[in-house]
């Protein structure tokens, strides 16, 4: 693995892992009042497009980070809609 790909994987890991505490907190407290629905939807669309870009270009760090991020965002969006 070259240095550029390694940097991509590290960056993707950090930005993806950063979302986990919010998902866990929302799940435990069953509370998402302070999270904007429009932000989640826009973020999910953006991450989906980054995922597609990664697939089209074959960029594994982008595919991995945005695929996992999309799952986390959709979980948070589901929690938000469920506990409205």
Backbone as CSV, one residue per row, in Angstrom:
resi,resn,N_x,N_y,N_z,CA_x,CA_y,CA_z,C_x,C_y,C_z
1,UNK,0.853,-1.174,0.000,0.000,0.000,0.000,0.899,1.238,0.000
2,UNK,0.609,2.147,-0.902,1.430,3.355,-0.975,0.986,4.384,0.070
3,UNK,1.793,5.403,0.264,1.543,6.415,1.300,0.246,7.179,1.064
4,UNK,-0.085,7.462,-0.183,-1.304,8.218,-0.487,-2.538,7.413,-0.098
5,UNK,-2.552,6.133,-0.412,-3.677,5.269,-0.042,-3.771,5.137,1.467
6,UNK,-2.648,5.025,2.135,-2.628,4.935,3.593,-3.220,6.198,4.219
7,UNK,-2.836,7.360,3.722,-3.403,8.617,4.219,-4.918,8.625,4.006
8,UNK,-5.359,8.146,2.849,-6.793,8.071,2.571,-7.528,7.175,3.548
9,UNK,-6.951,6.018,3.847,-7.579,5.109,4.808,-7.596,5.704,6.213
10,UNK,-6.532,6.354,6.624,-6.489,6.976,7.957,-7.517,8.101,8.053
11,UNK,-7.558,8.959,7.041,-8.536,10.055,7.037,-9.958,9.509,7.051
12,UNK,-10.216,8.519,6.238,-11.550,7.924,6.188,-11.935,7.272,7.498
13,UNK,-10.984,6.595,8.124,-11.253,5.961,9.415,-11.601,7.002,10.472
14,UNK,-10.825,8.064,10.547,-11.073,9.094,11.564,-12.415,9.795,11.350
15,UNK,-12.731,10.155,10.111,-13.997,10.854,9.873,-15.197,9.935,10.050
16,UNK,-15.024,8.653,9.805,-16.113,7.697,10.004,-16.306,7.401,11.488
17,UNK,-15.219,7.135,12.183,-15.286,6.818,13.613,-15.832,8.007,14.415
18,UNK,-15.594,9.204,13.940,-16.076,10.397,14.646,-17.593,10.420,14.741
19,UNK,-18.280,9.743,13.867,-19.744,9.740,13.854,-20.320,8.721,14.837
20,UNK,-19.541,7.728,15.228,-20.034,6.649,16.086,-20.551,7.147,17.441
21,UNK,-19.861,8.047,18.152,-20.391,8.504,19.438,-21.787,9.137,19.326
22,UNK,-22.059,9.851,18.245,-23.382,10.456,18.076,-24.456,9.391,17.870
23,UNK,-24.136,8.365,17.096,-25.087,7.279,16.867,-25.356,6.538,18.173
24,UNK,-24.304,6.221,18.920,-24.450,5.498,20.192,-25.248,6.333,21.187
25,UNK,-24.935,7.614,21.285,-25.651,8.502,22.212,-27.131,8.581,21.855
26,UNK,-27.412,8.751,20.592,-28.806,8.858,20.150,-29.559,7.558,20.403
27,UNK,-28.877,6.441,20.182,-29.494,5.133,20.404,-29.803,4.931,21.889
28,UNK,-28.830,5.228,22.752,-29.010,5.037,24.196,-30.088,5.949,24.771
29,UNK,-30.020,7.233,24.412,-30.944,8.212,24.984,-32.277,8.270,24.254
30,UNK,-32.346,7.644,23.077,-33.547,7.708,22.245,-33.969,9.161,22.018
31,UNK,-32.962,9.993,21.774,-33.167,11.445,21.647,-32.315,12.008,20.521
32,UNK,-32.975,12.664,19.577,-32.259,13.271,18.452,-32.768,14.682,18.172
33,UNK,-33.412,15.282,19.131,-34.014,16.604,18.951,-33.006,17.648,18.463
34,UNK,-31.778,17.555,18.918,-30.762,18.552,18.574,-30.053,18.274,17.247
35,UNK,-30.466,17.230,16.544,-29.852,16.901,15.260,-30.821,17.295,14.151
36,UNK,-30.345,18.094,13.232,-31.171,18.590,12.140,-31.476,17.483,11.125
37,UNK,-32.757,17.299,10.829,-33.168,16.313,9.838,-32.629,16.682,8.454
38,UNK,-32.711,17.960,8.109,-32.223,18.368,6.789,-30.709,18.159,6.672
39,UNK,-29.961,18.358,7.743,-28.522,18.112,7.724,-28.249,16.634,7.477
40,UNK,-28.984,15.764,8.152,-28.781,14.329,7.967,-29.087,13.900,6.538
41,UNK,-30.167,14.409,5.981,-30.543,14.043,4.616,-29.498,14.541,3.622
42,UNK,-29.099,15.799,3.750,-28.088,16.345,2.852,-26.755,15.620,2.996
43,UNK,-26.386,15.307,4.224,-25.136,14.590,4.470,-25.197,13.190,3.870
44,UNK,-26.331,12.518,4.011,-26.496,11.181,3.435,-26.378,11.232,1.910
45,UNK,-26.962,12.239,1.294,-26.854,12.382,-0.160,-25.397,12.627,-0.558
46,UNK,-24.722,13.523,0.151,-23.323,13.817,-0.147,-22.432,12.599,0.009
47,UNK,-22.606,11.859,1.087,-21.801,10.660,1.333,-22.114,9.594,0.277
48,UNK,-23.376,9.496,-0.117,-23.743,8.550,-1.179,-23.028,8.884,-2.479
49,UNK,-22.984,10.173,-2.803,-22.296,10.594,-4.025,-20.794,10.343,-3.937
50,UNK,-20.197,10.572,-2.768,-18.775,10.253,-2.585,-18.539,8.756,-2.753
51,UNK,-19.466,7.944,-2.243,-19.352,6.490,-2.386,-19.379,6.105,-3.867
52,UNK,-20.328,6.653,-4.603,-20.421,6.385,-6.040,-19.143,6.835,-6.744
53,UNK,-18.649,8.007,-6.392,-17.392,8.504,-6.960,-16.258,7.515,-6.688
54,UNK,-16.190,7.024,-5.468,-15.159,6.057,-5.116,-15.266,4.785,-5.937
55,UNK,-16.491,4.318,-6.141,-16.697,3.114,-6.953,-16.268,3.379,-8.396
56,UNK,-16.682,4.516,-8.947,-16.364,4.835,-10.342,-14.871,5.027,-10.579
57,UNK,-14.171,5.513,-9.568,-12.729,5.737,-9.716,-11.894,4.593,-9.148
58,UNK,-12.541,3.667,-8.453,-11.816,2.553,-7.863,-10.985,2.939,-6.656
59,UNK,-11.364,4.017,-5.968,-10.619,4.506,-4.807,-11.110,3.806,-3.538
60,UNK,-10.382,2.770,-3.122,-10.814,1.968,-1.978,-10.999,2.760,-0.684
61,UNK,-10.119,3.713,-0.346,-10.355,4.477,0.884,-11.682,5.248,0.846
62,UNK,-12.022,5.786,-0.303,-13.268,6.546,-0.430,-14.466,5.604,-0.359
63,UNK,-14.361,4.460,-0.992,-15.443,3.472,-0.956,-15.684,3.007,0.484
64,UNK,-14.611,2.615,1.168,-14.738,2.078,2.528,-15.280,3.124,3.498
65,UNK,-14.669,4.287,3.518,-15.070,5.317,4.483,-16.504,5.773,4.243
66,UNK,-16.857,6.010,3.001,-18.188,6.529,2.727,-19.258,5.448,2.793
67,UNK,-18.897,4.208,2.511,-19.849,3.104,2.678,-20.227,2.929,4.143
68,UNK,-19.220,2.924,5.002,-19.480,2.787,6.444,-20.168,4.035,6.978
69,UNK,-19.734,5.210,6.556,-20.375,6.457,6.999,-21.840,6.484,6.605
70,UNK,-22.146,6.017,5.413,-23.536,6.011,4.960,-24.392,5.120,5.857
71,UNK,-23.870,3.964,6.236,-24.605,3.074,7.147,-24.874,3.788,8.471
72,UNK,-23.847,4.448,9.022,-24.019,5.162,10.297,-25.021,6.304,10.171
73,UNK,-24.955,7.045,9.090,-25.882,8.166,8.879,-27.304,7.647,8.734
74,UNK,-27.466,6.555,7.990,-28.808,5.995,7.829,-29.344,5.458,9.152
75,UNK,-28.467,4.889,9.983,-28.895,4.470,11.329,-29.380,5.674,12.137
76,UNK,-28.600,6.731,12.119,-28.965,7.933,12.858,-30.250,8.544,12.302
77,UNK,-30.397,8.548,11.008,-31.614,9.044,10.372,-32.811,8.194,10.772
78,UNK,-32.628,6.892,10.816,-33.697,5.987,11.263,-34.089,6.254,12.711
79,UNK,-33.088,6.444,13.572,-33.360,6.763,14.975,-34.116,8.093,15.059
80,UNK,-33.668,9.067,14.303,-34.296,10.390,14.293,-35.770,10.276,13.893
81,UNK,-36.050,9.541,12.857,-37.436,9.401,12.395,-38.279,8.558,13.334
82,UNK,-37.668,7.554,13.929,-38.403,6.658,14.849,-38.815,7.360,16.147
83,UNK,-37.920,8.167,16.692,-38.186,8.810,17.985,-38.644,10.256,17.851
84,UNK,-39.172,10.613,16.747,-39.674,11.962,16.502,-40.739,12.369,17.474
